């Protein structure tokens, strides 16, 4: 019997999980929004240094942020470009969201020094942790294309040196902190991942104090 054809990786901003979150309003309570400092009436500029499937960038843009996506894989970059084009043609609402998204192809370590934003987000590709863990098929497909990110420490160092107010690292929930970079200012935990937030000196001191107080109020010790 012939093997079933291997499914192809696709990026979809119209349907799937991304569309569901927007339709149901679930996006508004996403931990990423808290980690980046998104708030009603606040317009942020964000650099997504590891665009991947583009979902985090699309979520932020849907909530009003202006997002620059950086993707170094030519294949994934092409998929993102196609998905953005499809979303723009789908509806005026999606066109308005994607108008706030700019896609760049290249290595974030080289591009970050040329850019400026309120926030830089980093979501490195991790190895599959155990053979028994249930890993989404699309993430396996993405990992097959881009591999893992052994240079994540260098990428984070570049992000922390960038002209931005904060850096947000998306990290496995129970993993040890990334070595080779300074301690995070505080953490925000999701169901399966956490966001390590690095507040930069350039961010206003009163906002820093507010974020630290908010972290402590939910039992997080920002150190």
JSON list of N, CA and C in Angstrom, two decimals, residues 4 14 34 52 81 85 98 106 110 144 158 160 178 193 197 204-205 223:
[
{"chain": "A", "resi": 4, "resn": "UNK", "atom": "N", "xyz": [0.59, 7.54, 2.48]},
{"chain": "A", "resi": 4, "resn": "UNK", "atom": "CA", "xyz": [-0.15, 8.78, 2.26]},
{"chain": "A", "resi": 4, "resn": "UNK", "atom": "C", "xyz": [0.82, 9.93, 2.02]},
{"chain": "A", "resi": 14, "resn": "UNK", "atom": "N", "xyz": [-6.43, 33.48, 7.87]},
{"chain": "A", "resi": 14, "resn": "UNK", "atom": "CA", "xyz": [-7.87, 33.64, 7.66]},
{"chain": "A", "resi": 14, "resn": "UNK", "atom": "C", "xyz": [-8.67, 32.68, 8.53]},
{"chain": "A", "resi": 34, "resn": "UNK", "atom": "N", "xyz": [0.03, 40.61, 27.51]},
{"chain": "A", "resi": 34, "resn": "UNK", "atom": "CA", "xyz": [0.51, 41.11, 28.80]},
{"chain": "A", "resi": 34, "resn": "UNK", "atom": "C", "xyz": [2.02, 41.25, 28.79]},
{"chain": "A", "resi": 52, "resn": "UNK", "atom": "N", "xyz": [8.44, 32.68, 12.08]},
{"chain": "A", "resi": 52, "resn": "UNK", "atom": "CA", "xyz": [7.84, 31.35, 12.01]},
{"chain": "A", "resi": 52, "resn": "UNK", "atom": "C", "xyz": [6.53, 31.36, 11.24]},
{"chain": "A", "resi": 81, "resn": "UNK", "atom": "N", "xyz": [4.58, 35.43, 3.06]},
{"chain": "A", "resi": 81, "resn": "UNK", "atom": "CA", "xyz": [4.20, 36.43, 2.06]},
{"chain": "A", "resi": 81, "resn": "UNK", "atom": "C", "xyz": [2.90, 36.04, 1.37]},
{"chain": "A", "resi": 85, "resn": "UNK", "atom": "N", "xyz": [-0.78, 38.07, 1.59]},
{"chain": "A", "resi": 85, "resn": "UNK", "atom": "CA", "xyz": [-1.50, 38.46, 0.37]},
{"chain": "A", "resi": 85, "resn": "UNK", "atom": "C", "xyz": [-2.93, 37.92, 0.40]},
{"chain": "A", "resi": 98, "resn": "UNK", "atom": "N", "xyz": [-3.25, 43.30, 8.31]},
{"chain": "A", "resi": 98, "resn": "UNK", "atom": "CA", "xyz": [-2.00, 43.00, 7.62]},
{"chain": "A", "resi": 98, "resn": "UNK", "atom": "C", "xyz": [-1.29, 44.27, 7.15]},
{"chain": "A", "resi": 106, "resn": "UNK", "atom": "N", "xyz": [15.73, 37.71, 6.34]},
{"chain": "A", "resi": 106, "resn": "UNK", "atom": "CA", "xyz": [17.12, 37.87, 6.75]},
{"chain": "A", "resi": 106, "resn": "UNK", "atom": "C", "xyz": [17.35, 37.33, 8.15]},
{"chain": "A", "resi": 110, "resn": "UNK", "atom": "N", "xyz": [21.53, 40.26, 12.31]},
{"chain": "A", "resi": 110, "resn": "UNK", "atom": "CA", "xyz": [22.09, 41.30, 11.46]},
{"chain": "A", "resi": 110, "resn": "UNK", "atom": "C", "xyz": [21.12, 42.47, 11.26]},
{"chain": "A", "resi": 144, "resn": "UNK", "atom": "N", "xyz": [11.21, 20.69, 10.52]},
{"chain": "A", "resi": 144, "resn": "UNK", "atom": "CA", "xyz": [11.89, 20.00, 9.42]},
{"chain": "A", "resi": 144, "resn": "UNK", "atom": "C", "xyz": [12.52, 21.00, 8.45]},
{"chain": "A", "resi": 158, "resn": "UNK", "atom": "N", "xyz": [21.60, 39.97, 20.73]},
{"chain": "A", "resi": 158, "resn": "UNK", "atom": "CA", "xyz": [21.33, 41.01, 19.74]},
{"chain": "A", "resi": 158, "resn": "UNK", "atom": "C", "xyz": [20.03, 41.75, 20.07]},
{"chain": "A", "resi": 160, "resn": "UNK", "atom": "N", "xyz": [18.68, 42.14, 23.06]},
{"chain": "A", "resi": 160, "resn": "UNK", "atom": "CA", "xyz": [18.89, 42.97, 24.25]},
{"chain": "A", "resi": 160, "resn": "UNK", "atom": "C", "xyz": [19.73, 44.21, 23.95]},
{"chain": "A", "resi": 178, "resn": "UNK", "atom": "N", "xyz": [17.29, 30.79, 29.99]},
{"chain": "A", "resi": 178, "resn": "UNK", "atom": "CA", "xyz": [18.33, 30.77, 28.97]},
{"chain": "A", "resi": 178, "resn": "UNK", "atom": "C", "xyz": [19.65, 31.24, 29.57]},
{"chain": "A", "resi": 193, "resn": "UNK", "atom": "N", "xyz": [3.74, 27.44, 27.81]},
{"chain": "A", "resi": 193, "resn": "UNK", "atom": "CA", "xyz": [4.95, 28.24, 27.64]},
{"chain": "A", "resi": 193, "resn": "UNK", "atom": "C", "xyz": [4.92, 29.38, 28.64]},
{"chain": "A", "resi": 197, "resn": "UNK", "atom": "N", "xyz": [10.34, 38.31, 30.38]},
{"chain": "A", "resi": 197, "resn": "UNK", "atom": "CA", "xyz": [10.30, 39.71, 29.97]},
{"chain": "A", "resi": 197, "resn": "UNK", "atom": "C", "xyz": [11.55, 40.43, 30.49]},
{"chain": "A", "resi": 204, "resn": "UNK", "atom": "N", "xyz": [10.40, 53.59, 30.41]},
{"chain": "A", "resi": 204, "resn": "UNK", "atom": "CA", "xyz": [10.12, 54.52, 31.51]},
{"chain": "A", "resi": 204, "resn": "UNK", "atom": "C", "xyz": [10.09, 53.80, 32.85]},
{"chain": "A", "resi": 205, "resn": "UNK", "atom": "N", "xyz": [10.67, 54.42, 33.88]},
{"chain": "A", "resi": 205, "resn": "UNK", "atom": "CA", "xyz": [10.79, 53.77, 35.18]},
{"chain": "A", "resi": 205, "resn": "UNK", "atom": "C", "xyz": [9.44, 53.52, 35.82]},
{"chain": "A", "resi": 223, "resn": "UNK", "atom": "N", "xyz": [12.39, 39.25, 40.91]},
{"chain": "A", "resi": 223, "resn": "UNK", "atom": "CA", "xyz": [13.78, 39.31, 41.29]},
{"chain": "A", "resi": 223, "resn": "UNK", "atom": "C", "xyz": [14.24, 40.71, 41.68]}
]
